[in-house]
Amino acid sequence: MLINGRNHSDETDCEYWLCNNIYTRCDGFRNCLDGKDEENCTQPIMLNHFFFCSSPQNYTQMCLPTGQVLYETVNCFGASSDEFQYFQTNKLHCSNHTKCINLEDENLCDKNQECLPYDNYEFCVDRLQLCNGYSFDDFIDMRNISCQIINTDYKSFLLETVLVYPTLQTIPTYSIKNQITDESIELPIKNIIQPDVCNYGLHMYHRVGVDNYSNLCFCPPNYYGDQCQYQNQRVSLTLVLATVDRPIVYAIIVTLMEEDNDRQEIHSYHQFTYESKTYCGRPVDIYLLYTTRGKNNSKNYSIRIDAFDKSSLTYLLSWHLTIPFIFLPVNRLSTLLTIPISRPSNFNHCNLQCYKGTCMKYHNEERFFCQCYSGWSGAQCHIPIDCSMCAPNSICTGSIQNRSICVCPQNRFGSFCRLKLMCPVGFCENNGRCVVIDERMIDESYVCFCSEQFHGSRCQYLNHRIEISLKNIDISSYLLVYIYNEISFERSIPTFTILKKMTMFQDHVILYSQEMFRMLLVKIDNRYYLAVLQEIVQSNITTLINPARRCASVDEVLNTTLVSLPRIQRLKSYHIPCQRDYNLQCFVDEFYMCLCTEEHHSNCFSLDQQLSFICDDNVYCENGGTCLQDQPICFYSIICLCNDCFFGDRCQFYAKGIGLTLDDLLRYEIRPNSTLNDQSLVVKLSTTFIMIIFLVGLINGFLSYLVFHNRDSRKVGSGIYLRISSIISILIVTMLIIKFLFVLYTYMNPLINRNILRVGCLIFEPLLRLFLNMSNWLNTCVAIERAISVLQGINFSKQRSTCIARWVCCLLPFIILGSMCYELIYRDLFDDHEEQRVWCVLQYSQSVERYTTIVQYFHFVAPCAINLFSAVYIIINIARQRTTTRTKFNYRQQLVNQINEHKQLIISSIALAVLLFPRFLISLLSTCIKTSRNPWLYLCGYFVSFIPSSFIFVIFVLPSSFYKKQFKQSLITWRQRFMRMMRQ
């Protein structure tokens, strides 16, 4: 390579490259001039301080002093003493020192070689035989040396002097039992001569008499005729399926149908059972024939593929394949399809009228169709079909030639699902789950679904356990673990790759590998950690990674001058970091991972950092989440990286804005299986705040009830509203602390009974929202009534006001519950297998989500806006009325006077608006709680929303002289009652 006008190769600028290393030591050749790399070897090739030499006269062996060789005083055949040179260049000097010959040169045996006689004679034998037993007695020694040079192989990547981690107490030994026995069985061979009359069919003899036989041919689907001599017109489909949910068994129906009429006549179909453990990535060859030989080329034909979950017989989805070049007698199609984890949602914009079915969209096309119910067919599911042939526990998907097409459950088989399937007792070991996927009842017909601790066709093999602890490391949402058994210089591909989703506080992970390993690399974000490094393979291991185990970037361990060099020059300085920092374990650049050895040398292998783990077909993650899988098709693990505001194993849940609950705020903050003392600061402070809100709200509620329990306080409707609001405020703070303690206890103890979790999920949150909305609207009703009283003036009727208040208090709960019906319909438990917890969540479609958002904003924004409007209206309207009656004061003076006179009306309305506004503002301006990882802002907004209902006494009683007077009278009354009780 030409760099700055100078040729560079792997043999230039090697001052930092040590000649004595694990790859040159004791390899039979002298890499160092002083021979240090060949000293103290088990089979030394020479005496110390001497070099081997072959005489050019008689080819005898001799020893030359080191000094003679170092000063280039060479008198040996082909400069055989200069092993350092000819070992690296694969060349020998001619005797006249004017020319070098290459041992791999095509013209080595050319007569025009310029070497002296016999210099290259030894190499003029057929070079395929030169080092393969061909011998010349006179030149045997020299030939052996030359062959040793030619046949020297480079060593593979070595781990002989690695810094072993973690340190093992004992060296594991493994015994392998040979279960293969050499046994030969001689079978008698009988020559059977069959006439070649069936072409591609199976020939049989049909006995028609005592000694009379006729030929009979059984033809495959693609041929017909008495000798299988004709080809059927057909569609040859090669289908490859992949799935994102491994333990599920699917029923796949491939149908060739006619699309030119409403009947959608089925010409042929093929049904098979698919299970990813056995069939993932394996092609399935299917022949689909037309009902008539000589198909109608003027008609349109297509292929429809339907997928069903065999465990529940649930329809999942369909694909549509167009047949091109319909005029051809044989059409060949191939396709790769991925089965999603769940059934796609219905599409509201479908314009098809499906009478006895559901309008669906093909998964691979923007095209709609009618998926018919069992017993119906046709383009609009309007044609009834006879499904009496199918067993009662199966489903009927169509008919062909008056025969039903039946989809069987897992324990049934046959054309009409009337025969039973059953696994042999004890077929699967170690608690594996057995499933029958083939009707032939052979060993290959049974599949075992194993737990992560076992693998094998019968779950008979134990997986290797890897336990990794993480200390003082910022944990990402997932880990990527590279498991190596063998490493090569050129292209080091991990033996196995594991993707592992991480929880919020997880600092300990257990992985299982089917392969043994020597090295484990853990990738967190863009950082690499050397978790395991062993010279011999390991099966089970426990290790710890911390910042000291991080593989530093080459930019951190080399200066900018060396980093800026071209790669061929920069690599030669990679020993420097290991020699400068004895604590350095490894470092990485854009192409290589380098390990530091016990001798503080670097040992590097290629590391492909551009490996993509993004799913080719994202049918797993929802709401725009990024799908990652460890292998392109037949993967073992798949995870989702969720966008902002979404969470769940498939990003299917939404957590943002004004609808946040305590579950959303504390979901990832509460540590499971831990006491309260071990919880995060967020949980501890939240506990403190809720206790304060509970005590203050309880006291305020009782004091307010004392005021508005007095009949004089309830002469107008606002008194009734405030009395009910006082009771509800007590219920709110009580329900708040019950909800908090329930969330805290159930999240800290994940093994709570599921029925208890469901009751708490369905009752506590809806009740809390109901009471909170009722309190806000009752306070708003007070503001509305006060504005109406100002508007009507002397025409305001107290009796009518109290009547309306009673009706409003009775109807308001039902109105609010009606708007919150989604809480009771869509709220349920969700099992998060990655987090190993159970969440209380709302699971609804996008249309319902928009509705819930509108309703939630309405219940918060409307009361806030009405309170502000009422306060402004009261002040302005009263000021105008006073201006017309009291002319000695101008409008501004009247405005100030009215503010002072009716401050209790203004303060309460403004206080309610101000206290309701922060949560609304936070929901609009802030980011999502999932990405912020800082829930303080949301917690503040959440707690502030409870202040209006918890401080009824402060907001409505203290600013009003009338209500304060009623409060004093109530205290006197209750004191007198208490004294009378004490006297009795």
GROMACS .gro file of N, CA and C in nm, residues 105 197 209 243 288 310 350 368 411 413 417 445 595 626 690 710 794 810 831 853 865 902:
model
   66
  105ASP      N    1   0.677  -1.993  -0.692
  105ASP     CA    2   0.679  -1.937  -0.826
  105ASP      C    3   0.642  -2.044  -0.928
  197VAL      N    4  -4.254  -4.815  -1.682
  197VAL     CA    5  -4.376  -4.778  -1.754
  197VAL      C    6  -4.452  -4.664  -1.687
  209GLY      N    7  -5.563  -6.249  -1.223
  209GLY     CA    8  -5.587  -6.392  -1.234
  209GLY      C    9  -5.481  -6.469  -1.160
  243THR      N   10  -4.225  -1.722   1.235
  243THR     CA   11  -4.317  -1.676   1.338
  243THR      C   12  -4.241  -1.604   1.447
  288LEU      N   13  -5.101  -2.712  -0.634
  288LEU     CA   14  -5.242  -2.674  -0.637
  288LEU      C   15  -5.293  -2.695  -0.780
  310LYS      N   16  -5.409  -2.331   1.635
  310LYS     CA   17  -5.472  -2.461   1.655
  310LYS      C   18  -5.516  -2.484   1.798
  350CYS      N   19  -6.318  -0.014   0.586
  350CYS     CA   20  -6.347  -0.117   0.487
  350CYS      C   21  -6.486  -0.091   0.429
  368PHE      N   22  -5.899  -0.553   0.076
  368PHE     CA   23  -5.990  -0.605   0.178
  368PHE      C   24  -6.066  -0.726   0.126
  411ASN      N   25  -5.577  -3.180   1.921
  411ASN     CA   26  -5.591  -3.321   1.958
  411ASN      C   27  -5.674  -3.401   1.858
  413PHE      N   28  -5.740  -3.508   1.416
  413PHE     CA   29  -5.688  -3.506   1.281
  413PHE      C   30  -5.784  -3.579   1.190
  417CYS      N   31  -6.177  -3.425   1.107
  417CYS     CA   32  -6.137  -3.405   1.248
  417CYS      C   33  -6.208  -3.501   1.342
  445SER      N   34  -4.323  -3.701   1.428
  445SER     CA   35  -4.457  -3.642   1.436
  445SER      C   36  -4.478  -3.564   1.565
  595LEU      N   37  -0.762  -0.807   2.301
  595LEU     CA   38  -0.750  -0.854   2.439
  595LEU      C   39  -0.606  -0.839   2.484
  626THR      N   40  -3.934  -0.033   1.775
  626THR     CA   41  -3.828  -0.098   1.697
  626THR      C   42  -3.815  -0.243   1.740
  690ILE      N   43  -4.846   1.144   5.010
  690ILE     CA   44  -4.982   1.091   5.014
  690ILE      C   45  -5.033   1.086   5.159
  710ASN      N   46  -7.489   2.251   5.867
  710ASN     CA   47  -7.581   2.347   5.924
  710ASN      C   48  -7.686   2.387   5.819
  794ILE      N   49  -8.205   4.030   4.213
  794ILE     CA   50  -8.315   4.007   4.306
  794ILE      C   51  -8.411   3.900   4.258
  810CYS      N   52  -7.782   1.415   4.221
  810CYS     CA   53  -7.827   1.279   4.192
  810CYS      C   54  -7.782   1.231   4.055
  831ASP      N   55  -5.019  -0.953   3.175
  831ASP     CA   56  -4.900  -1.026   3.222
  831ASP      C   57  -4.780  -0.984   3.139
  853THR      N   58  -5.900   1.037   2.569
  853THR     CA   59  -5.822   1.161   2.584
  853THR      C   60  -5.913   1.282   2.588
  865ALA      N   61  -6.188   2.620   3.315
  865ALA     CA   62  -6.233   2.734   3.233
  865ALA      C   63  -6.359   2.798   3.292
  902HIS      N   64  -6.660   4.106   4.748
  902HIS     CA   65  -6.695   3.968   4.711
  902HIS      C   66  -6.568   3.883   4.689
   0.00000   0.00000   0.00000
